[in-house]
Amino acid sequence: MKKQIPTDSHFARQELTRRHFIRLGAASAAALKLRSVGADADAPAPGLAEALGTLEPYFTAPEKFRDVSRGKPLPHSLPDDKKLAVGLTRETWKLEVVADPENPATIHNPLTQKDGTALDFAGLMKLAEKYSVRFAKVMTCLNIGCPLGTGIWEGVPLREVIWLTEPRENLRRVFYYGYHNDDPKQMFRSSLPIDRVLEDPFDLPPVILCYKLNGAWLDSERGGPVRVVVPEGYGFKSIKWLTRIVLTNLFHANDTYADGNNDVDSALKTFAATLSIPKEPKPREAIPVTGYAQVGVSGLSKVQVSIRSQSAQPHPEEWIDAQILPPPNHWGHLPEGKIPTNTLGFDAATGHPRSWPMRLTMIHWAVLLPGLPAGQYTFRCRTIDQKGFAQPMPRPFRKSGHSAIESVDLKVKA
Ligand SMILES: Nc1nc2c(c(=O)[nH]1)N[C@H]1C(S)=C(S)[C@@H](COP(=O)(O)O)O[C@H]1N2
Ligand SMILES: [Mo]
């Protein structure tokens, strides 16, 4: 674990926290211990140790991932012989890369089943020897508040497969879809500008054809044998059971997700949520709270919390800093619990993240609130992104992805 180097601003922040607690009217010894949470030298405040001990693992176990994909039947529920027959296994998978007949891109070498040139899994592995990359990412549905799971996704950059087709001209967009029970009504399609596929702006990882998750072959439920993973995108850009890529001169999005009023160009947002919070704390007993924050494209500088009596809510609302937990000692569901070597964003020699919090992933946070007198309270938590925007800004629209501030009612009984 990285040692936190105390800086002036670090101490200033602690001092600020202490002052806020005093202003809240209960500077108990336990509350002041807040600053030691997660630090190497000190044990966590006693009231927090239990809550911290039950935190979810950082990388999600396969059975804990949530599945929101559609299909009747769901492709991953098909029997094994059917999966073999339709190319949903590594042995039989085939990917076609073709020009859009309606708005054709000029390509010299389409990859098709008919001509026997479609890419198979062995061909993908050949590319992987040279080009494979892996990166950490939280998978989140634009329409659901909480993430579906966090993993290290491994694959071949999509551009390497596109270059195999020798594109020349009139290529402005890529759209792609997966196996959909041969029923056009069930097709779930997504799309990207060609620019995003060929280049990785702002140090983002590449868009990949993903075949491994957390060190294991991508399973059928997660979209195996091969799915697209778009690092900065919401889940609907990461098409599962990938079978076909279409190169088009169309200049605009044609995602299935556009139906339903979704903002199909929205990138992952930053937001905070609670994991554990006592709903009926005892009077004047410190209140341990833990949570997570999704770290979107705009990064994360702070997680803050507020607690206000429902009978008298001071204005403006007072926000105090929670402690962002450092990288975990145990990463959760990974082979040998270790970050695979050459994972983007992690130091190859030590396996430590190069920056923290890491964009496109998540962090855990904790705070020990001072005990409160009997009454009804509202607890809220929010993020401040790296540019200083407080949640739900800078993009507060629901159909651009969840960013509403979470609030929880607490009842302190006399
Ligand atoms: N082929 C296909 N891919 C798909 C979907 C789908 O229904 N079919 N759903 C998308 C949506 S809306 C989301 S949020 C993610 C969810 O990924 P997960 O099921 O691996 O958690 O998959 C995306 N990829
Ligand atoms: Mo989704």
PDB file of N, CA, C and O in Angstrom, residues 212-273:
ATOM      1  N   LYS A 212     -11.061 -11.600 -21.911  1.00  0.00           N
ATOM      2  CA  LYS A 212     -10.776 -12.011 -20.529  1.00  0.00           C
ATOM      3  C   LYS A 212     -11.275 -10.954 -19.553  1.00  0.00           C
ATOM      4  O   LYS A 212     -11.237  -9.753 -19.843  1.00  0.00           O
ATOM      5  N   LEU A 213     -11.737 -11.427 -18.405  1.00  0.00           N
ATOM      6  CA  LEU A 213     -12.162 -10.538 -17.316  1.00  0.00           C
ATOM      7  C   LEU A 213     -11.542 -11.063 -16.033  1.00  0.00           C
ATOM      8  O   LEU A 213     -11.675 -12.255 -15.717  1.00  0.00           O
ATOM      9  N   ASN A 214     -10.876 -10.187 -15.323  1.00  0.00           N
ATOM     10  CA  ASN A 214     -10.222 -10.565 -14.067  1.00  0.00           C
ATOM     11  C   ASN A 214      -9.392 -11.837 -14.209  1.00  0.00           C
ATOM     12  O   ASN A 214      -9.431 -12.742 -13.363  1.00  0.00           O
ATOM     13  N   GLY A 215      -8.662 -11.914 -15.314  1.00  0.00           N
ATOM     14  CA  GLY A 215      -7.701 -13.004 -15.505  1.00  0.00           C
ATOM     15  C   GLY A 215      -8.305 -14.301 -16.026  1.00  0.00           C
ATOM     16  O   GLY A 215      -7.563 -15.232 -16.330  1.00  0.00           O
ATOM     17  N   ALA A 216      -9.625 -14.397 -16.134  1.00  0.00           N
ATOM     18  CA  ALA A 216     -10.251 -15.637 -16.625  1.00  0.00           C
ATOM     19  C   ALA A 216     -10.903 -15.369 -17.981  1.00  0.00           C
ATOM     20  O   ALA A 216     -11.253 -14.224 -18.284  1.00  0.00           O
ATOM     21  N   TRP A 217     -11.075 -16.426 -18.795  1.00  0.00           N
ATOM     22  CA  TRP A 217     -11.797 -16.245 -20.063  1.00  0.00           C
ATOM     23  C   TRP A 217     -13.128 -15.578 -19.773  1.00  0.00           C
ATOM     24  O   TRP A 217     -13.811 -15.925 -18.807  1.00  0.00           O
ATOM     25  N   LEU A 218     -13.516 -14.653 -20.615  1.00  0.00           N
ATOM     26  CA  LEU A 218     -14.797 -13.959 -20.461  1.00  0.00           C
ATOM     27  C   LEU A 218     -15.926 -14.986 -20.542  1.00  0.00           C
ATOM     28  O   LEU A 218     -16.054 -15.690 -21.554  1.00  0.00           O
ATOM     29  N   ASP A 219     -16.716 -15.097 -19.488  1.00  0.00           N
ATOM     30  CA  ASP A 219     -17.736 -16.144 -19.497  1.00  0.00           C
ATOM     31  C   ASP A 219     -18.955 -15.708 -20.316  1.00  0.00           C
ATOM     32  O   ASP A 219     -19.093 -14.545 -20.709  1.00  0.00           O
ATOM     33  N   SER A 220     -19.815 -16.684 -20.545  1.00  0.00           N
ATOM     34  CA  SER A 220     -20.945 -16.462 -21.430  1.00  0.00           C
ATOM     35  C   SER A 220     -21.878 -15.382 -20.879  1.00  0.00           C
ATOM     36  O   SER A 220     -22.400 -14.547 -21.616  1.00  0.00           O
ATOM     37  N   GLU A 221     -22.055 -15.360 -19.561  1.00  0.00           N
ATOM     38  CA  GLU A 221     -22.966 -14.370 -18.982  1.00  0.00           C
ATOM     39  C   GLU A 221     -22.444 -12.942 -19.181  1.00  0.00           C
ATOM     40  O   GLU A 221     -23.218 -12.006 -19.368  1.00  0.00           O
ATOM     41  N   ARG A 222     -21.131 -12.766 -19.151  1.00  0.00           N
ATOM     42  CA  ARG A 222     -20.554 -11.435 -19.354  1.00  0.00           C
ATOM     43  C   ARG A 222     -20.378 -11.087 -20.828  1.00  0.00           C
ATOM     44  O   ARG A 222     -19.802 -10.070 -21.156  1.00  0.00           O
ATOM     45  N   GLY A 223     -20.811 -11.978 -21.745  1.00  0.00           N
ATOM     46  CA  GLY A 223     -20.747 -11.651 -23.164  1.00  0.00           C
ATOM     47  C   GLY A 223     -19.720 -12.448 -23.939  1.00  0.00           C
ATOM     48  O   GLY A 223     -19.439 -12.147 -25.094  1.00  0.00           O
ATOM     49  N   GLY A 224     -19.123 -13.480 -23.289  1.00  0.00           N
ATOM     50  CA  GLY A 224     -18.110 -14.303 -23.927  1.00  0.00           C
ATOM     51  C   GLY A 224     -18.697 -15.149 -25.051  1.00  0.00           C
ATOM     52  O   GLY A 224     -19.897 -15.377 -25.076  1.00  0.00           O
ATOM     53  N   PRO A 225     -17.856 -15.579 -26.001  1.00  0.00           N
ATOM     54  CA  PRO A 225     -16.393 -15.511 -25.911  1.00  0.00           C
ATOM     55  C   PRO A 225     -15.790 -14.122 -26.108  1.00  0.00           C
ATOM     56  O   PRO A 225     -14.733 -13.852 -25.580  1.00  0.00           O
ATOM     57  N   VAL A 226     -16.472 -13.217 -26.840  1.00  0.00           N
ATOM     58  CA  VAL A 226     -15.863 -11.908 -27.116  1.00  0.00           C
ATOM     59  C   VAL A 226     -16.926 -10.818 -27.045  1.00  0.00           C
ATOM     60  O   VAL A 226     -18.002 -10.957 -27.638  1.00  0.00           O
ATOM     61  N   ARG A 227     -16.640  -9.758 -26.308  1.00  0.00           N
ATOM     62  CA  ARG A 227     -17.509  -8.587 -26.291  1.00  0.00           C
ATOM     63  C   ARG A 227     -16.660  -7.351 -26.555  1.00  0.00           C
ATOM     64  O   ARG A 227     -15.430  -7.374 -26.381  1.00  0.00           O
ATOM     65  N   VAL A 228     -17.317  -6.273 -26.926  1.00  0.00           N
ATOM     66  CA  VAL A 228     -16.642  -4.979 -27.006  1.00  0.00           C
ATOM     67  C   VAL A 228     -16.603  -4.399 -25.600  1.00  0.00           C
ATOM     68  O   VAL A 228     -17.543  -4.588 -24.822  1.00  0.00           O
ATOM     69  N   VAL A 229     -15.510  -3.712 -25.241  1.00  0.00           N
ATOM     70  CA  VAL A 229     -15.524  -2.898 -24.028  1.00  0.00           C
ATOM     71  C   VAL A 229     -15.022  -1.505 -24.390  1.00  0.00           C
ATOM     72  O   VAL A 229     -13.921  -1.351 -24.937  1.00  0.00           O
ATOM     73  N   VAL A 230     -15.875  -0.516 -24.152  1.00  0.00           N
ATOM     74  CA  VAL A 230     -15.525   0.889 -24.402  1.00  0.00           C
ATOM     75  C   VAL A 230     -15.198   1.505 -23.046  1.00  0.00           C
ATOM     76  O   VAL A 230     -16.094   1.665 -22.210  1.00  0.00           O
ATOM     77  N   PRO A 231     -13.920   1.828 -22.800  1.00  0.00           N
ATOM     78  CA  PRO A 231     -13.476   2.196 -21.460  1.00  0.00           C
ATOM     79  C   PRO A 231     -14.318   3.281 -20.792  1.00  0.00           C
ATOM     80  O   PRO A 231     -14.734   3.128 -19.647  1.00  0.00           O
ATOM     81  N   GLU A 232     -14.568   4.382 -21.500  1.00  0.00           N
ATOM     82  CA  GLU A 232     -15.237   5.519 -20.879  1.00  0.00           C
ATOM     83  C   GLU A 232     -16.746   5.468 -21.048  1.00  0.00           C
ATOM     84  O   GLU A 232     -17.448   6.365 -20.596  1.00  0.00           O
ATOM     85  N   GLY A 233     -17.259   4.425 -21.704  1.00  0.00           N
ATOM     86  CA  GLY A 233     -18.680   4.391 -22.020  1.00  0.00           C
ATOM     87  C   GLY A 233     -19.519   3.747 -20.934  1.00  0.00           C
ATOM     88  O   GLY A 233     -19.018   3.002 -20.092  1.00  0.00           O
ATOM     89  N   TYR A 234     -20.803   4.029 -20.968  1.00  0.00           N
ATOM     90  CA  TYR A 234     -21.755   3.248 -20.178  1.00  0.00           C
ATOM     91  C   TYR A 234     -21.927   1.885 -20.843  1.00  0.00           C
ATOM     92  O   TYR A 234     -21.535   1.685 -22.003  1.00  0.00           O
ATOM     93  N   GLY A 235     -22.553   0.958 -20.098  1.00  0.00           N
ATOM     94  CA  GLY A 235     -22.635  -0.439 -20.515  1.00  0.00           C
ATOM     95  C   GLY A 235     -23.150  -0.677 -21.923  1.00  0.00           C
ATOM     96  O   GLY A 235     -22.676  -1.572 -22.620  1.00  0.00           O
ATOM     97  N   PHE A 236     -24.091   0.148 -22.377  1.00  0.00           N
ATOM     98  CA  PHE A 236     -24.732  -0.128 -23.667  1.00  0.00           C
ATOM     99  C   PHE A 236     -23.774  -0.021 -24.847  1.00  0.00           C
ATOM    100  O   PHE A 236     -24.090  -0.459 -25.949  1.00  0.00           O
ATOM    101  N   LYS A 237     -22.586   0.585 -24.642  1.00  0.00           N
ATOM    102  CA  LYS A 237     -21.585   0.649 -25.717  1.00  0.00           C
ATOM    103  C   LYS A 237     -20.783  -0.649 -25.792  1.00  0.00           C
ATOM    104  O   LYS A 237     -20.085  -0.897 -26.780  1.00  0.00           O
ATOM    105  N   SER A 238     -20.848  -1.451 -24.722  1.00  0.00           N
ATOM    106  CA  SER A 238     -20.006  -2.651 -24.622  1.00  0.00           C
ATOM    107  C   SER A 238     -20.828  -3.888 -24.998  1.00  0.00           C
ATOM    108  O   SER A 238     -21.315  -4.625 -24.141  1.00  0.00           O
ATOM    109  N   ILE A 239     -20.959  -4.087 -26.303  1.00  0.00           N
ATOM    110  CA  ILE A 239     -21.826  -5.140 -26.855  1.00  0.00           C
ATOM    111  C   ILE A 239     -21.278  -6.531 -26.544  1.00  0.00           C
ATOM    112  O   ILE A 239     -20.096  -6.807 -26.747  1.00  0.00           O
ATOM    113  N   LYS A 240     -22.183  -7.397 -26.063  1.00  0.00           N
ATOM    114  CA  LYS A 240     -21.828  -8.768 -25.699  1.00  0.00           C
ATOM    115  C   LYS A 240     -22.053  -9.729 -26.868  1.00  0.00           C
ATOM    116  O   LYS A 240     -22.784  -9.396 -27.800  1.00  0.00           O
ATOM    117  N   TRP A 241     -21.424 -10.896 -26.789  1.00  0.00           N
ATOM    118  CA  TRP A 241     -21.568 -11.972 -27.806  1.00  0.00           C
ATOM    119  C   TRP A 241     -21.341 -11.421 -29.214  1.00  0.00           C
ATOM    120  O   TRP A 241     -22.078 -11.730 -30.161  1.00  0.00           O
ATOM    121  N   LEU A 242     -20.301 -10.597 -29.347  1.00  0.00           N
ATOM    122  CA  LEU A 242     -20.046  -9.856 -30.586  1.00  0.00           C
ATOM    123  C   LEU A 242     -19.924 -10.781 -31.795  1.00  0.00           C
ATOM    124  O   LEU A 242     -19.193 -11.773 -31.756  1.00  0.00           O
ATOM    125  N   THR A 243     -20.637 -10.464 -32.875  1.00  0.00           N
ATOM    126  CA  THR A 243     -20.545 -11.267 -34.100  1.00  0.00           C
ATOM    127  C   THR A 243     -20.281 -10.431 -35.348  1.00  0.00           C
ATOM    128  O   THR A 243     -19.806 -10.954 -36.352  1.00  0.00           O
ATOM    129  N   ARG A 244     -20.602  -9.144 -35.314  1.00  0.00           N
ATOM    130  CA  ARG A 244     -20.540  -8.382 -36.572  1.00  0.00           C
ATOM    131  C   ARG A 244     -20.185  -6.913 -36.322  1.00  0.00           C
ATOM    132  O   ARG A 244     -20.783  -6.266 -35.451  1.00  0.00           O
ATOM    133  N   ILE A 245     -19.233  -6.443 -37.115  1.00  0.00           N
ATOM    134  CA  ILE A 245     -18.839  -5.028 -37.079  1.00  0.00           C
ATOM    135  C   ILE A 245     -19.088  -4.457 -38.465  1.00  0.00           C
ATOM    136  O   ILE A 245     -18.725  -5.079 -39.465  1.00  0.00           O
ATOM    137  N   VAL A 246     -19.723  -3.302 -38.503  1.00  0.00           N
ATOM    138  CA  VAL A 246     -20.100  -2.698 -39.784  1.00  0.00           C
ATOM    139  C   VAL A 246     -19.425  -1.332 -39.897  1.00  0.00           C
ATOM    140  O   VAL A 246     -19.569  -0.482 -39.020  1.00  0.00           O
ATOM    141  N   LEU A 247     -18.684  -1.165 -41.007  1.00  0.00           N
ATOM    142  CA  LEU A 247     -17.962   0.093 -41.231  1.00  0.00           C
ATOM    143  C   LEU A 247     -18.809   0.948 -42.158  1.00  0.00           C
ATOM    144  O   LEU A 247     -19.190   0.514 -43.252  1.00  0.00           O
ATOM    145  N   THR A 248     -19.102   2.139 -41.693  1.00  0.00           N
ATOM    146  CA  THR A 248     -20.111   2.933 -42.399  1.00  0.00           C
ATOM    147  C   THR A 248     -19.638   4.359 -42.649  1.00  0.00           C
ATOM    148  O   THR A 248     -18.760   4.870 -41.940  1.00  0.00           O
ATOM    149  N   ASN A 249     -20.258   4.970 -43.639  1.00  0.00           N
ATOM    150  CA  ASN A 249     -20.021   6.384 -43.873  1.00  0.00           C
ATOM    151  C   ASN A 249     -21.111   7.244 -43.235  1.00  0.00           C
ATOM    152  O   ASN A 249     -21.121   8.464 -43.380  1.00  0.00           O
ATOM    153  N   LEU A 250     -22.017   6.580 -42.530  1.00  0.00           N
ATOM    154  CA  LEU A 250     -23.036   7.308 -41.770  1.00  0.00           C
ATOM    155  C   LEU A 250     -22.304   8.210 -40.762  1.00  0.00           C
ATOM    156  O   LEU A 250     -21.309   7.787 -40.185  1.00  0.00           O
ATOM    157  N   PHE A 251     -22.812   9.422 -40.559  1.00  0.00           N
ATOM    158  CA  PHE A 251     -22.046  10.343 -39.703  1.00  0.00           C
ATOM    159  C   PHE A 251     -22.602  10.445 -38.288  1.00  0.00           C
ATOM    160  O   PHE A 251     -22.069  11.169 -37.461  1.00  0.00           O
ATOM    161  N   HIS A 252     -23.677   9.700 -38.024  1.00  0.00           N
ATOM    162  CA  HIS A 252     -24.299   9.867 -36.706  1.00  0.00           C
ATOM    163  C   HIS A 252     -24.557   8.519 -36.035  1.00  0.00           C
ATOM    164  O   HIS A 252     -24.538   7.472 -36.698  1.00  0.00           O
ATOM    165  N   ALA A 253     -24.839   8.595 -34.739  1.00  0.00           N
ATOM    166  CA  ALA A 253     -25.077   7.378 -33.969  1.00  0.00           C
ATOM    167  C   ALA A 253     -26.335   6.668 -34.435  1.00  0.00           C
ATOM    168  O   ALA A 253     -27.274   7.310 -34.903  1.00  0.00           O
ATOM    169  N   ASN A 254     -26.326   5.347 -34.340  1.00  0.00           N
ATOM    170  CA  ASN A 254     -27.535   4.581 -34.655  1.00  0.00           C
ATOM    171  C   ASN A 254     -27.705   3.473 -33.604  1.00  0.00           C
ATOM    172  O   ASN A 254     -28.077   2.365 -33.918  1.00  0.00           O
ATOM    173  N   ASP A 255     -27.405   3.815 -32.353  1.00  0.00           N
ATOM    174  CA  ASP A 255     -27.459   2.842 -31.261  1.00  0.00           C
ATOM    175  C   ASP A 255     -28.905   2.454 -30.929  1.00  0.00           C
ATOM    176  O   ASP A 255     -29.791   3.319 -30.915  1.00  0.00           O
ATOM    177  N   THR A 256     -29.093   1.180 -30.604  1.00  0.00           N
ATOM    178  CA  THR A 256     -30.395   0.739 -30.093  1.00  0.00           C
ATOM    179  C   THR A 256     -30.792   1.579 -28.874  1.00  0.00           C
ATOM    180  O   THR A 256     -31.959   1.901 -28.677  1.00  0.00           O
ATOM    181  N   TYR A 257     -29.809   1.938 -28.068  1.00  0.00           N
ATOM    182  CA  TYR A 257     -30.099   2.666 -26.832  1.00  0.00           C
ATOM    183  C   TYR A 257     -30.626   4.088 -27.066  1.00  0.00           C
ATOM    184  O   TYR A 257     -31.118   4.721 -26.132  1.00  0.00           O
ATOM    185  N   ALA A 258     -30.516   4.583 -28.322  1.00  0.00           N
ATOM    186  CA  ALA A 258     -31.076   5.911 -28.597  1.00  0.00           C
ATOM    187  C   ALA A 258     -32.595   5.881 -28.434  1.00  0.00           C
ATOM    188  O   ALA A 258     -33.205   6.865 -28.020  1.00  0.00           O
ATOM    189  N   ASP A 259     -33.201   4.722 -28.756  1.00  0.00           N
ATOM    190  CA  ASP A 259     -34.636   4.562 -28.480  1.00  0.00           C
ATOM    191  C   ASP A 259     -34.735   4.524 -26.958  1.00  0.00           C
ATOM    192  O   ASP A 259     -34.009   3.814 -26.320  1.00  0.00           O
ATOM    193  N   GLY A 260     -35.646   5.278 -26.398  1.00  0.00           N
ATOM    194  CA  GLY A 260     -35.706   5.318 -24.943  1.00  0.00           C
ATOM    195  C   GLY A 260     -35.059   6.587 -24.416  1.00  0.00           C
ATOM    196  O   GLY A 260     -34.736   6.674 -23.225  1.00  0.00           O
ATOM    197  N   ASN A 261     -34.810   7.540 -25.319  1.00  0.00           N
ATOM    198  CA  ASN A 261     -34.408   8.873 -24.887  1.00  0.00           C
ATOM    199  C   ASN A 261     -33.037   8.933 -24.216  1.00  0.00           C
ATOM    200  O   ASN A 261     -32.734   9.855 -23.468  1.00  0.00           O
ATOM    201  N   ASN A 262     -32.171   7.914 -24.460  1.00  0.00           N
ATOM    202  CA  ASN A 262     -30.856   7.927 -23.801  1.00  0.00           C
ATOM    203  C   ASN A 262     -29.866   8.822 -24.524  1.00  0.00           C
ATOM    204  O   ASN A 262     -29.881   8.916 -25.750  1.00  0.00           O
ATOM    205  N   ASP A 263     -29.000   9.462 -23.758  1.00  0.00           N
ATOM    206  CA  ASP A 263     -27.916  10.285 -24.294  1.00  0.00           C
ATOM    207  C   ASP A 263     -26.777   9.332 -24.678  1.00  0.00           C
ATOM    208  O   ASP A 263     -25.999   8.916 -23.827  1.00  0.00           O
ATOM    209  N   VAL A 264     -26.710   8.992 -25.976  1.00  0.00           N
ATOM    210  CA  VAL A 264     -25.787   7.926 -26.385  1.00  0.00           C
ATOM    211  C   VAL A 264     -24.324   8.378 -26.503  1.00  0.00           C
ATOM    212  O   VAL A 264     -23.455   7.569 -26.795  1.00  0.00           O
ATOM    213  N   ASP A 265     -24.046   9.652 -26.278  1.00  0.00           N
ATOM    214  CA  ASP A 265     -22.654  10.113 -26.301  1.00  0.00           C
ATOM    215  C   ASP A 265     -22.112  10.401 -24.909  1.00  0.00           C
ATOM    216  O   ASP A 265     -21.025  10.949 -24.755  1.00  0.00           O
ATOM    217  N   SER A 266     -22.879  10.048 -23.890  1.00  0.00           N
ATOM    218  CA  SER A 266     -22.473  10.403 -22.531  1.00  0.00           C
ATOM    219  C   SER A 266     -21.374   9.474 -22.017  1.00  0.00           C
ATOM    220  O   SER A 266     -21.430   8.261 -22.192  1.00  0.00           O
ATOM    221  N   ALA A 267     -20.368  10.066 -21.365  1.00  0.00           N
ATOM    222  CA  ALA A 267     -19.286   9.273 -20.763  1.00  0.00           C
ATOM    223  C   ALA A 267     -19.565   9.091 -19.266  1.00  0.00           C
ATOM    224  O   ALA A 267     -20.361   9.826 -18.675  1.00  0.00           O
ATOM    225  N   LEU A 268     -18.913   8.110 -18.674  1.00  0.00           N
ATOM    226  CA  LEU A 268     -19.123   7.772 -17.260  1.00  0.00           C
ATOM    227  C   LEU A 268     -19.016   8.989 -16.353  1.00  0.00           C
ATOM    228  O   LEU A 268     -18.061   9.751 -16.422  1.00  0.00           O
ATOM    229  N   LYS A 269     -19.988   9.116 -15.482  1.00  0.00           N
ATOM    230  CA  LYS A 269     -20.005  10.225 -14.523  1.00  0.00           C
ATOM    231  C   LYS A 269     -19.407   9.823 -13.189  1.00  0.00           C
ATOM    232  O   LYS A 269     -19.315   8.637 -12.864  1.00  0.00           O
ATOM    233  N   THR A 270     -19.061  10.840 -12.414  1.00  0.00           N
ATOM    234  CA  THR A 270     -18.558  10.639 -11.057  1.00  0.00           C
ATOM    235  C   THR A 270     -19.721  10.824 -10.074  1.00  0.00           C
ATOM    236  O   THR A 270     -20.462  11.792 -10.179  1.00  0.00           O
ATOM    237  N   PHE A 271     -19.890   9.868  -9.161  1.00  0.00           N
ATOM    238  CA  PHE A 271     -20.910  10.031  -8.120  1.00  0.00           C
ATOM    239  C   PHE A 271     -20.578   9.170  -6.904  1.00  0.00           C
ATOM    240  O   PHE A 271     -19.803   8.221  -7.001  1.00  0.00           O
ATOM    241  N   ALA A 272     -21.187   9.512  -5.774  1.00  0.00           N
ATOM    242  CA  ALA A 272     -20.969   8.765  -4.528  1.00  0.00           C
ATOM    243  C   ALA A 272     -22.261   8.086  -4.095  1.00  0.00           C
ATOM    244  O   ALA A 272     -23.361   8.552  -4.403  1.00  0.00           O
ATOM    245  N   ALA A 273     -22.105   6.978  -3.359  1.00  0.00           N
ATOM    246  CA  ALA A 273     -23.259   6.274  -2.796  1.00  0.00           C
ATOM    247  C   ALA A 273     -22.830   5.584  -1.503  1.00  0.00           C
ATOM    248  O   ALA A 273     -21.641   5.318  -1.303  1.00  0.00           O
TER     249      ALA A 273
END
